CSV table of C-alpha atoms in Angstrom, one decimal:
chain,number,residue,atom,x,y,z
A,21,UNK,CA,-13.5,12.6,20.2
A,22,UNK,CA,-11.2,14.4,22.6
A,23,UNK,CA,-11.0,12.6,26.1
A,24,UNK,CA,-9.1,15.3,28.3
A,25,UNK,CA,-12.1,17.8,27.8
A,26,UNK,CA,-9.3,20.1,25.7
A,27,UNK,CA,-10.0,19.3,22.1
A,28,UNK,CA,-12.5,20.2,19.4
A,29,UNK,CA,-14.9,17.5,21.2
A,30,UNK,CA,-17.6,16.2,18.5
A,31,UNK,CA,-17.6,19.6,16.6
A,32,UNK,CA,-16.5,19.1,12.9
A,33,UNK,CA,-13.7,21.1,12.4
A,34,UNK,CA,-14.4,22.8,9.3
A,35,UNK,CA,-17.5,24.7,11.3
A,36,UNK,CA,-15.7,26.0,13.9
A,37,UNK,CA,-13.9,28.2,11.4
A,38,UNK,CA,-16.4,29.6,9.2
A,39,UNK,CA,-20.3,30.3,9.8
A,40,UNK,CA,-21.3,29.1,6.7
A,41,UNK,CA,-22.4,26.1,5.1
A,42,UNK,CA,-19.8,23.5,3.8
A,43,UNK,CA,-20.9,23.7,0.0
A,44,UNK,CA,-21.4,27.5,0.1
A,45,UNK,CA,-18.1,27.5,1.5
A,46,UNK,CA,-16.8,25.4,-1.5
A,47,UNK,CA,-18.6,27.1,-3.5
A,48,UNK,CA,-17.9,30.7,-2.7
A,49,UNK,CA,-14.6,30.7,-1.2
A,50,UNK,CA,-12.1,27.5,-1.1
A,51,UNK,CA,-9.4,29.1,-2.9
A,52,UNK,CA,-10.9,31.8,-4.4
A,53,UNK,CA,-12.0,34.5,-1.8
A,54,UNK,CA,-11.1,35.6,1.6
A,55,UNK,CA,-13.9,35.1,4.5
A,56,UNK,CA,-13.7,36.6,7.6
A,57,UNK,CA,-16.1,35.7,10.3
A,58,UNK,CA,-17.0,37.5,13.7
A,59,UNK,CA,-16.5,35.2,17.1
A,60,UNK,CA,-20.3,35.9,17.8
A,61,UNK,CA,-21.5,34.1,14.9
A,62,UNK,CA,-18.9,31.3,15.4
A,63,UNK,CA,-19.3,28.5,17.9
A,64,UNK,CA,-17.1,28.3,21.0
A,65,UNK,CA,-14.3,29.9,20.2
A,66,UNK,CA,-10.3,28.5,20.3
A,67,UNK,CA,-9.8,28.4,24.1
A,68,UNK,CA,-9.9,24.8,23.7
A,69,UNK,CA,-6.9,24.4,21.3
A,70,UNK,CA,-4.3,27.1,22.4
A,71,UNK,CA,-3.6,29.8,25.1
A,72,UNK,CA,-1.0,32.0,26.2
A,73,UNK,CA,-0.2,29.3,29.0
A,74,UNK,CA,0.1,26.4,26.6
A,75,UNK,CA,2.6,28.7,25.2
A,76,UNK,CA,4.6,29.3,28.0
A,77,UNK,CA,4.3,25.6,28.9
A,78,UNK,CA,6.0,24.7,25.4
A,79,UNK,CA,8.4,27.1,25.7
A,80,UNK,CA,9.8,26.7,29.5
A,81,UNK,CA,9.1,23.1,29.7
A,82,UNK,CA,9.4,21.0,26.3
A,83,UNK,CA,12.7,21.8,25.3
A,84,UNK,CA,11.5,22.9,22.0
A,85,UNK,CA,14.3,22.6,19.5
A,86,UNK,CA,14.9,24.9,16.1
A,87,UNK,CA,12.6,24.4,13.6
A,88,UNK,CA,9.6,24.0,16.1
A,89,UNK,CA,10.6,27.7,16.8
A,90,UNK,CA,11.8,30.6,15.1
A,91,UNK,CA,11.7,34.7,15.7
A,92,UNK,CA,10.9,37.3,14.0
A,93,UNK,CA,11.1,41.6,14.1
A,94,UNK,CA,10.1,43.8,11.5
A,95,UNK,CA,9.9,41.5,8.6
A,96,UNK,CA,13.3,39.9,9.7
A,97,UNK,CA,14.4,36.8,10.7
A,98,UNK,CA,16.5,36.4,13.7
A,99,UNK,CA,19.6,33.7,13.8
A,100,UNK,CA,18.8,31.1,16.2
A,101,UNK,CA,21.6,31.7,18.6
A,102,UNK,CA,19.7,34.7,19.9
A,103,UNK,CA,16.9,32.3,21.1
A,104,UNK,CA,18.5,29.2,21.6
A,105,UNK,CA,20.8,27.0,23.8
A,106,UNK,CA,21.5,24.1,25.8
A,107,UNK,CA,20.0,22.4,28.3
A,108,UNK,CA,22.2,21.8,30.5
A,109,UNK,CA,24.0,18.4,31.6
A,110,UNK,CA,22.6,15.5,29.9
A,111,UNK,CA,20.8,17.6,27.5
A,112,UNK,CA,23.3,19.7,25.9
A,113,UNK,CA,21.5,20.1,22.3
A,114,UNK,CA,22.4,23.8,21.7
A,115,UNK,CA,19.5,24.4,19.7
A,116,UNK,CA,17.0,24.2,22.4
A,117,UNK,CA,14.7,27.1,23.1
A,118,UNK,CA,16.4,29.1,25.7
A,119,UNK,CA,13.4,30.7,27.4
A,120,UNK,CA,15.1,33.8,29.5
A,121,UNK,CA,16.6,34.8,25.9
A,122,UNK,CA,12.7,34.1,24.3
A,123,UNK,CA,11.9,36.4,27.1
A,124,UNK,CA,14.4,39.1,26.6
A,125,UNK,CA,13.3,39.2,22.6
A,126,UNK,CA,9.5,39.2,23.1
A,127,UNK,CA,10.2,42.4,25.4
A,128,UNK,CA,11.9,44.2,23.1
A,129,UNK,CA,9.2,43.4,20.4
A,130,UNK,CA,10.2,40.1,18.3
A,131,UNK,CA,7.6,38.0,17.6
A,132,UNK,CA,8.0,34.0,18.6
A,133,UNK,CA,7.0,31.4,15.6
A,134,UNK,CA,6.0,28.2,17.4
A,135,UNK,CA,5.8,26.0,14.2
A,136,UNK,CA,4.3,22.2,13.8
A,137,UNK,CA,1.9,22.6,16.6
A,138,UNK,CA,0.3,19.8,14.7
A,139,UNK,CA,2.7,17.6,16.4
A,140,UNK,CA,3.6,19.3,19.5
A,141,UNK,CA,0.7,19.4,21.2
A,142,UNK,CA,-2.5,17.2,21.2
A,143,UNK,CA,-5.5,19.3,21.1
A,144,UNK,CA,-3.9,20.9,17.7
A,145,UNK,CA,-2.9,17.6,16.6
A,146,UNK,CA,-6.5,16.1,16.6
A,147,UNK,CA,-8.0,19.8,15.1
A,148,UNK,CA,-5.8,19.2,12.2
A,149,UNK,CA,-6.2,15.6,11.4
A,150,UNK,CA,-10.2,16.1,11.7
A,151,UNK,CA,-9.9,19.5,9.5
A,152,UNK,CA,-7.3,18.0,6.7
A,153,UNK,CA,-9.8,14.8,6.8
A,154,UNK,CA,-13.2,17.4,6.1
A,155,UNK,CA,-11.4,19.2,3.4
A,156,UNK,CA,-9.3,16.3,1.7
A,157,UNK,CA,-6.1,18.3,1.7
A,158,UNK,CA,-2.7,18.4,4.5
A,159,UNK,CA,-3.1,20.8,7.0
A,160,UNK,CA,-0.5,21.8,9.6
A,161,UNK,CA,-0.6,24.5,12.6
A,162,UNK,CA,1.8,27.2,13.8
A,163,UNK,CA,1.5,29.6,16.4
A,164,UNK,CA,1.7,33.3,16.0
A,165,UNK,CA,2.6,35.3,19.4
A,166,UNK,CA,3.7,38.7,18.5
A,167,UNK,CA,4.0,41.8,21.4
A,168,UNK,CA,2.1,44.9,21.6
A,169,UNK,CA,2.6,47.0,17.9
A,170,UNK,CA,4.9,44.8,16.8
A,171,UNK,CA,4.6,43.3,13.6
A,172,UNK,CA,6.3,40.5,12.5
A,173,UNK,CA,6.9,40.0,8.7
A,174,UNK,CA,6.4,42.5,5.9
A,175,UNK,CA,3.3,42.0,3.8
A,176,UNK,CA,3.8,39.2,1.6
A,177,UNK,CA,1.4,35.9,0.5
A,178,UNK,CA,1.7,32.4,1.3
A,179,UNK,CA,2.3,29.2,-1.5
A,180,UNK,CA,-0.7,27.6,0.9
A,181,UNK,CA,-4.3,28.3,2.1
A,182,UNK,CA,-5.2,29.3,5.6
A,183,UNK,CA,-7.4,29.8,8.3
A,184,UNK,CA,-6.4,32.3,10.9
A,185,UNK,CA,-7.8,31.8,14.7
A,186,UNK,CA,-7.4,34.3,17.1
A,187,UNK,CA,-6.3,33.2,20.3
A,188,UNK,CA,-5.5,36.0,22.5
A,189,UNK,CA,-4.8,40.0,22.3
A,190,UNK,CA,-6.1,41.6,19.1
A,191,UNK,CA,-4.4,42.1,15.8
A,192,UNK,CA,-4.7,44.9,12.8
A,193,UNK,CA,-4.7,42.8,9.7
A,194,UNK,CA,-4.4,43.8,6.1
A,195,UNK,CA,-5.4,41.7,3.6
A,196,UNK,CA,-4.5,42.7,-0.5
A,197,UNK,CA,-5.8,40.5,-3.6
A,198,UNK,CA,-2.8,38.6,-5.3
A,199,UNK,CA,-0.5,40.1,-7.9
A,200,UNK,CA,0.0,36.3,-8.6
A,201,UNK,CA,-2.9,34.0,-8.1
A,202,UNK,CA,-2.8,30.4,-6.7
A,203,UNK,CA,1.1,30.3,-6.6
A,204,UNK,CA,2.9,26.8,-6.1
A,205,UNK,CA,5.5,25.9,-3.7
A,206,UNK,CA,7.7,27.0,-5.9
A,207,UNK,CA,6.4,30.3,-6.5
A,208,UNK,CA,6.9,32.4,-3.1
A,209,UNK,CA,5.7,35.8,-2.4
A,210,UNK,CA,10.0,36.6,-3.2
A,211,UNK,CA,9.4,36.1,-6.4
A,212,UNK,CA,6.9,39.2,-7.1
A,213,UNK,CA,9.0,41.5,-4.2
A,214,UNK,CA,8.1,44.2,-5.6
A,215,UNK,CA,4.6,43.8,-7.3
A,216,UNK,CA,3.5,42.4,-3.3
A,217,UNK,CA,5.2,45.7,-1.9
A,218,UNK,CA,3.0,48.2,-4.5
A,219,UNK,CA,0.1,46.0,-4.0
A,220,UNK,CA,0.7,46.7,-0.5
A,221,UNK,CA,0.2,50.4,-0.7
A,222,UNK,CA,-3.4,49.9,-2.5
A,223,UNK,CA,-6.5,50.0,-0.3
A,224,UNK,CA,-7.1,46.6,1.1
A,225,UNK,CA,-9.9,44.2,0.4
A,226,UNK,CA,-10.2,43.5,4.4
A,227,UNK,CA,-8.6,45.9,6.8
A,228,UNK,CA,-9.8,44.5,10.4
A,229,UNK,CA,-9.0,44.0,13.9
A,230,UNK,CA,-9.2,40.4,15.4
A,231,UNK,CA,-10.4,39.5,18.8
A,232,UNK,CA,-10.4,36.3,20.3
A,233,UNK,CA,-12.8,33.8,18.4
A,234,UNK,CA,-12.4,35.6,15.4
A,235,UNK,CA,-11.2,33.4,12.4
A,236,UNK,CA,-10.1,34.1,8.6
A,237,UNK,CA,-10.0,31.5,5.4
A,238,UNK,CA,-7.3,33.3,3.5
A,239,UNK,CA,-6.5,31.7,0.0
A,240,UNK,CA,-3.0,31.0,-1.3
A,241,UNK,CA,-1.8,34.2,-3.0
A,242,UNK,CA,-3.3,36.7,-1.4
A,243,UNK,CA,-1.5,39.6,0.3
A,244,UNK,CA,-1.6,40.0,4.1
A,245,UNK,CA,0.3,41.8,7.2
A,246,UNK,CA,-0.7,41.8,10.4
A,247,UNK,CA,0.3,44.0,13.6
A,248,UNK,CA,-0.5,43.1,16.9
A,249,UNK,CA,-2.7,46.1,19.4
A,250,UNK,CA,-2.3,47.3,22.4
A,251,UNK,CA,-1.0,44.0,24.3
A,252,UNK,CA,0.7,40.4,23.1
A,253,UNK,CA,-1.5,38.8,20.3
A,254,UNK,CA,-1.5,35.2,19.8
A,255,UNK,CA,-3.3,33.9,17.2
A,256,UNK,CA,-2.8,30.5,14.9
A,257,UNK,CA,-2.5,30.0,11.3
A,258,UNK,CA,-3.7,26.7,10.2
A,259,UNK,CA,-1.5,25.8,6.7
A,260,UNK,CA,-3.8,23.8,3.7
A,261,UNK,CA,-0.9,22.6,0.7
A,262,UNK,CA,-4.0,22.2,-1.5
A,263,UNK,CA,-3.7,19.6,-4.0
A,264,UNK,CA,-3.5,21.3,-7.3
A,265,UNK,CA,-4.1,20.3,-11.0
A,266,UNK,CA,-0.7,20.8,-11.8
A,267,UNK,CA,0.1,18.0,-9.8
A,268,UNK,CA,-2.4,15.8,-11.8
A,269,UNK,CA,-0.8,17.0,-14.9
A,270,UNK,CA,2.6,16.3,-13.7
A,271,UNK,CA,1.9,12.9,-12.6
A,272,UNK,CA,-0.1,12.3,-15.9
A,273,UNK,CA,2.9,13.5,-18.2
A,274,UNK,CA,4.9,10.8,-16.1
A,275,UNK,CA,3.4,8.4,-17.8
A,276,UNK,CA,4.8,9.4,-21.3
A,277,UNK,CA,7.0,6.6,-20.6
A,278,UNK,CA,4.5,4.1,-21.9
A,279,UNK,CA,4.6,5.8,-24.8
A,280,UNK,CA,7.1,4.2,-27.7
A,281,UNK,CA,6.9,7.6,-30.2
A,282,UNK,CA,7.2,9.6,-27.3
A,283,UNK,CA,10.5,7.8,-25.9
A,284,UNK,CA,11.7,8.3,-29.6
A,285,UNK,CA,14.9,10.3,-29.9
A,286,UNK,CA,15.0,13.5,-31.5
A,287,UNK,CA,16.4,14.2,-34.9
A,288,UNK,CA,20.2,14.0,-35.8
A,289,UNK,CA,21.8,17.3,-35.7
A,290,UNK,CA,18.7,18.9,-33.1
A,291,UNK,CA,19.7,22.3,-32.3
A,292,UNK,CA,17.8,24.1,-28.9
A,293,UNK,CA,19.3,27.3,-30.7
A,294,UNK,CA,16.7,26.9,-33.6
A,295,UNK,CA,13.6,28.1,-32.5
A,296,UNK,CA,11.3,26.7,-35.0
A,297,UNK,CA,13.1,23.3,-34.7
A,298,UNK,CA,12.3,23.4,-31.3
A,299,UNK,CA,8.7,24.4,-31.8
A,300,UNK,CA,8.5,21.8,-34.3
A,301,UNK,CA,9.1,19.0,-31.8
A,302,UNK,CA,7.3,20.5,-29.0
A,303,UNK,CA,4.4,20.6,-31.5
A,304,UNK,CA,4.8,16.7,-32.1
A,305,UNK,CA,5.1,15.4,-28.8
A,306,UNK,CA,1.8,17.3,-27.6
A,307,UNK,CA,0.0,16.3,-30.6
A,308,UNK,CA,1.5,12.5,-29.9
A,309,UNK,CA,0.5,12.8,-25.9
A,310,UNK,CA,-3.0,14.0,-27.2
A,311,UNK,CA,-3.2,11.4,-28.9
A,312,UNK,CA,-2.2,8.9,-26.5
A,313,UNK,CA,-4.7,10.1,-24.1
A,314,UNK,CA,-7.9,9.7,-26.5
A,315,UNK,CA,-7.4,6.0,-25.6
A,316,UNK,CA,-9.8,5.3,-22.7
A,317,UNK,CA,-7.6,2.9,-21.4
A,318,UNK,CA,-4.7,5.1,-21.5
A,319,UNK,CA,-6.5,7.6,-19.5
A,320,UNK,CA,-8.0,4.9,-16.9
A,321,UNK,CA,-4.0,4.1,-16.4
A,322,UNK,CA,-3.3,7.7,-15.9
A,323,UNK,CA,-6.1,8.1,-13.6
A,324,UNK,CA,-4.7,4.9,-12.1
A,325,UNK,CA,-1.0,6.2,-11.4
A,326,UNK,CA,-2.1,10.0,-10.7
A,327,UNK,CA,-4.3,8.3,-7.6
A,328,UNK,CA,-1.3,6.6,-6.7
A,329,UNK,CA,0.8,9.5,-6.5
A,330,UNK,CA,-1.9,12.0,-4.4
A,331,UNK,CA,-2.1,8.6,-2.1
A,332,UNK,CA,1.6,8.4,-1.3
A,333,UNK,CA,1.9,12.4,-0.8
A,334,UNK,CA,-1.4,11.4,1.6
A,335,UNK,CA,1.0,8.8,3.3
A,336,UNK,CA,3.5,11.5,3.7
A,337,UNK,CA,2.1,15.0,4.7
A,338,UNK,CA,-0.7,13.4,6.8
A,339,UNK,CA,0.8,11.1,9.5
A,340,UNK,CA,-2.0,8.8,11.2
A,341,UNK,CA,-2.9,9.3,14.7
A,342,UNK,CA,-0.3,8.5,17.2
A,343,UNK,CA,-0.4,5.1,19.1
A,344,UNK,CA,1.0,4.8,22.3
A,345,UNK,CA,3.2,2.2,22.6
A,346,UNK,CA,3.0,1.5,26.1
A,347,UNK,CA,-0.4,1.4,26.9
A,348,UNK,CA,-0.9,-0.5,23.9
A,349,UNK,CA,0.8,-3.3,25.1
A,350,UNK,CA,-0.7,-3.0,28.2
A,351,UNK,CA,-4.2,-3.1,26.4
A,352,UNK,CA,-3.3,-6.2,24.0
A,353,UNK,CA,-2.3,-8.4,27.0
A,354,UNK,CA,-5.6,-7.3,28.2
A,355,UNK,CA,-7.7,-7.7,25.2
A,356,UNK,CA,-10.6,-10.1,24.8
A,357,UNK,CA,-14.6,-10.1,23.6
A,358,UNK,CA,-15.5,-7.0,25.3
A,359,UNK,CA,-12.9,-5.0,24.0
A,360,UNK,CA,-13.6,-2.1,21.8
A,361,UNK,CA,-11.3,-1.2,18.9
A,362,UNK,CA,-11.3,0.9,15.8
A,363,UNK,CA,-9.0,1.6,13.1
A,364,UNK,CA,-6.4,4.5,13.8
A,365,UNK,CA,-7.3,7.6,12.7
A,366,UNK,CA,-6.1,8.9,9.2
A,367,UNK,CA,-4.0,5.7,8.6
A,368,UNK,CA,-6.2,4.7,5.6
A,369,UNK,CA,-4.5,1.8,4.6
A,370,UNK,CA,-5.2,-0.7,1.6
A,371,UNK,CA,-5.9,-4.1,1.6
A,372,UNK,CA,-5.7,-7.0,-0.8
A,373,UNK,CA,-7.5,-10.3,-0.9
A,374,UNK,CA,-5.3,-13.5,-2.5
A,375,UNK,CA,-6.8,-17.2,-2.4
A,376,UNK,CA,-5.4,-17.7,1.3
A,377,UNK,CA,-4.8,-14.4,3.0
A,378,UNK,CA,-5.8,-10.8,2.9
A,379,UNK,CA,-3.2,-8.4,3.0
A,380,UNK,CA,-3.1,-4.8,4.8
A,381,UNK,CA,-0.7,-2.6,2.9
A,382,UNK,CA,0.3,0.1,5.6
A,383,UNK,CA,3.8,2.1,4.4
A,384,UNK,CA,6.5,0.6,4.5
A,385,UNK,CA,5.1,-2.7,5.2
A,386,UNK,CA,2.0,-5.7,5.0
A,387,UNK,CA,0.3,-7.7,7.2
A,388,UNK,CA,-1.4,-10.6,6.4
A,389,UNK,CA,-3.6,-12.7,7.7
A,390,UNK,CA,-5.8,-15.5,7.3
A,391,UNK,CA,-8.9,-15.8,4.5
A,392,UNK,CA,-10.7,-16.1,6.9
A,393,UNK,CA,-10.6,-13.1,8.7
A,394,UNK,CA,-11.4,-10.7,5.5
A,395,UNK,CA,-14.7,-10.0,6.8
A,396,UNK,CA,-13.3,-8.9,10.3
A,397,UNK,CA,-10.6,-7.1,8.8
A,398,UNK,CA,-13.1,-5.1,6.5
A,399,UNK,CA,-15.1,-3.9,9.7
A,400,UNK,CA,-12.2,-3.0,11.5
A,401,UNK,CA,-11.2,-0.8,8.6
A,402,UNK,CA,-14.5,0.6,7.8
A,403,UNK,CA,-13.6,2.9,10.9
A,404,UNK,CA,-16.8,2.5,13.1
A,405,UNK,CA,-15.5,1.6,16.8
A,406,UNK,CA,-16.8,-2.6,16.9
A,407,UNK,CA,-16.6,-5.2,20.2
A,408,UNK,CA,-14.1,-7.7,19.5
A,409,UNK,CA,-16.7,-10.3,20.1
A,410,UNK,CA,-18.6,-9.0,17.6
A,411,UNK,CA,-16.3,-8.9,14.4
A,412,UNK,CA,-17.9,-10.7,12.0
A,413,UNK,CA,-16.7,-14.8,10.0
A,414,UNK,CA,-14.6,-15.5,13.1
A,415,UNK,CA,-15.2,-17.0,16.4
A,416,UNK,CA,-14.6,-15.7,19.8
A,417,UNK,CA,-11.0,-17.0,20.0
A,418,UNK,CA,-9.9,-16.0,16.7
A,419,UNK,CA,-11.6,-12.7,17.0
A,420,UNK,CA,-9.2,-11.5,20.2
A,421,UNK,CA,-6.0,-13.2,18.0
A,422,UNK,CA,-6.9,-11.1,15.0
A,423,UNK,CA,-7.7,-7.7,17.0
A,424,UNK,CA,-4.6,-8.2,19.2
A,425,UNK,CA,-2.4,-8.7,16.0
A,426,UNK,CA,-3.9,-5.4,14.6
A,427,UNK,CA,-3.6,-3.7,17.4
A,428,UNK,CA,0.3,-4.6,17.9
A,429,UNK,CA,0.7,-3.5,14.4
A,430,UNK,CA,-0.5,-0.1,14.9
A,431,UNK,CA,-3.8,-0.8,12.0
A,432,UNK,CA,-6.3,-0.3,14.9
A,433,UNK,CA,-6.3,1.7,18.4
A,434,UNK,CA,-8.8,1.2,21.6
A,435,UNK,CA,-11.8,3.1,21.0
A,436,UNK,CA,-12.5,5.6,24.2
């Protein structure tokens, strides 16, 4: 829940993008189709999360530094110099946005790339941890602000999903299907050059103009420009790296080390020149993996590690909430029964159980505590805001130790 009457409030985050159902929306489109939806059949709009203001505010007054910013004309990247430098004594950095020079290029029709607004600014931020959380995959958020019939990169496709959200101005978009579906990370749009740029010149699958309110799910792959109309557009393109099955398969394959034939060395005299030799062994070690993995317990390991791996990448491209160090403090030398807590948002953390303690694994680091406070530790994970006087299998006393230790250590937050 926001509390400064500027973020997405109690709406799930998911719903203010689309006007469809969630499992239609699965169903029908997540990573497979374009959808485009209308303002008037969406709820609210983005006023909320961005505005040319907060824009300005960024740029004049929060010393934004290179890469939270780059520029853009005509499908070209400008060097930073021509946007950037210090700040004057005390804050010399010279890669500061400079923002008479962001000035000077936005009037002569470049468009500014406000990047990582998922950790620049707080309405965003909480958007993007409730949307990542609704569709299980990382999201991050940059802002598009492009002048009046500029555009600001050629037509090309992106190695992630997104949802567009107008903001402000309108915008002539052009949408093509892929010439190379689902592409990884490793497979940008520079790749396919010039399959994107013939694609390019076919009719479009969407050719529309977007208002403010308007919003787009765009999958990964798929062929888009955009040129802003008639006055400065601003709209914001919310990034999804999508899990993928590759990833399952490469994290599977990593466990080939548990397998003896497999770790085998190849024939004396092997030659990579001889085709058929090399077909030969490919041949064996697929067979021998195949194998391997007809052995439920085998697979229940592989299942085991690949969960292990999609957790850490979690860990790593979906921070927690932030805490606030100060006012924390403040609030544990506070604390007592009436407090409200709950556990910090998107920190997901695991916990163990030994004979004498229970153990919150968080990254980088534990926590234990007692046996006896398992039970009160499970609540406060379970993520439902509780009364410290009312955790249960501890008594009042311990209750305010426990929450005030957890609180210190960043596993839970005061609950608004």
């Amino acid at each position: 829940m926001a509390t400064d009457g500027r973020g997405p409030g109690d709406r799930p985050a998911l719903s203010r993008c689309t006007a469809i159902g969630r499992d239609a929306f699965a169903a029908d489109h997540w990573g497979r189709r374009p959808l485009f939806t209308r303002a008037a059949d969406l709820d609210g709009g983005f006023a909320d999360l961005f505005s040319a203001e907060d824009a300005d505010t960024l740029v004049a007054d929060r010393a934004l530094r290179t890469p939270f910013a780059r520029m853009a004309k005509e499908g070209n990247v400008l060097p930073a110099a021509r946007y950037t430098g210090g700040g004057g004594f005390g804050a010399e950095i010279g890669d500061q946005l400079a923002s008479d020079r962001v000035l000077a290029e936005l009037a002569a029709g470049t468009t500014l790339v406000l990047q990582g607004l998922h950790r620049t600014w707080a309405p965003i931020a909480e958007f993007a941890r409730a949307l990542s959380a609704e569709l299980g995959h990382p999201c991050q958020v940059n802002a598009y602000i492009t002048p009046a019939s500029a555009r600001g990169f050629d037509p090309h496709y992106d190695v992630h999903d997104v949802f567009v959200l107008q903001i402000a101005g309108e915008k002539q978009w052009r949408i093509h299907e892929p010439v190379h579906p689902d592409p990884l990370r490793s497979q940008p749009w520079t790749d396919h050059r010039a399959a994107v740029a013939a694609r390019a010149q076919e009719p479009p699958a969407i050719d529309e103009t977007f208002r403010p309110g308007d919003a787009l799910y765009l999958p990964r792959g798929w062929i888009h420009s955009a040129t802003a109309l008639g006055a400065l557009s601003i709209h914001l393109t919310v990034g999804v790296a999508a899990y993928t099955r590759e990833e399952v398969m490469a994290a599977a394959v990593g466990q080939a080390s548990d397998i003896a034939a497999l770790r085998a060395s190849l024939p004396l005299g092997f030659d990579p020149d001889d085709q058929a030799t090399v077909d030969a062994e490919v041949s064996a070690a697929l067979d021998t993996l195949r194998a391997a993995l007809d052995d439920p317990a085998r697979r229940a390991a592989v299942a085991a590690a690949v969960g292990a791996t999609l957790r850490a990448r979690r860990r790593r491209d979906s921070p927690p909430g932030p805490v606030r160090p100060l006012a924390t403090v403040a609030a544990s030398d506070r604390l007592d029964g009436m407090t409200v807590v709950a556990a910090r948002s998107g920190l997901r953390p695991e916990h163990t159980v030994e004979v004498e303690t229970v153990t919150i694994r968080l990254a980088g680091r534990t926590v234990a505590l007692p046996i006896a406070a398992r039970a009160a530790v499970e609540r406060l994970l379970d993520g439902r805001p509780v009364r410290v006087g009312e955790l249960p299998g501890l008594d009042p006393e311990s209750a305010v130790v426990v929450a005030r230790r957890l609180l210190r250590e960043g596993v839970v937050v005061i609950a608004p």
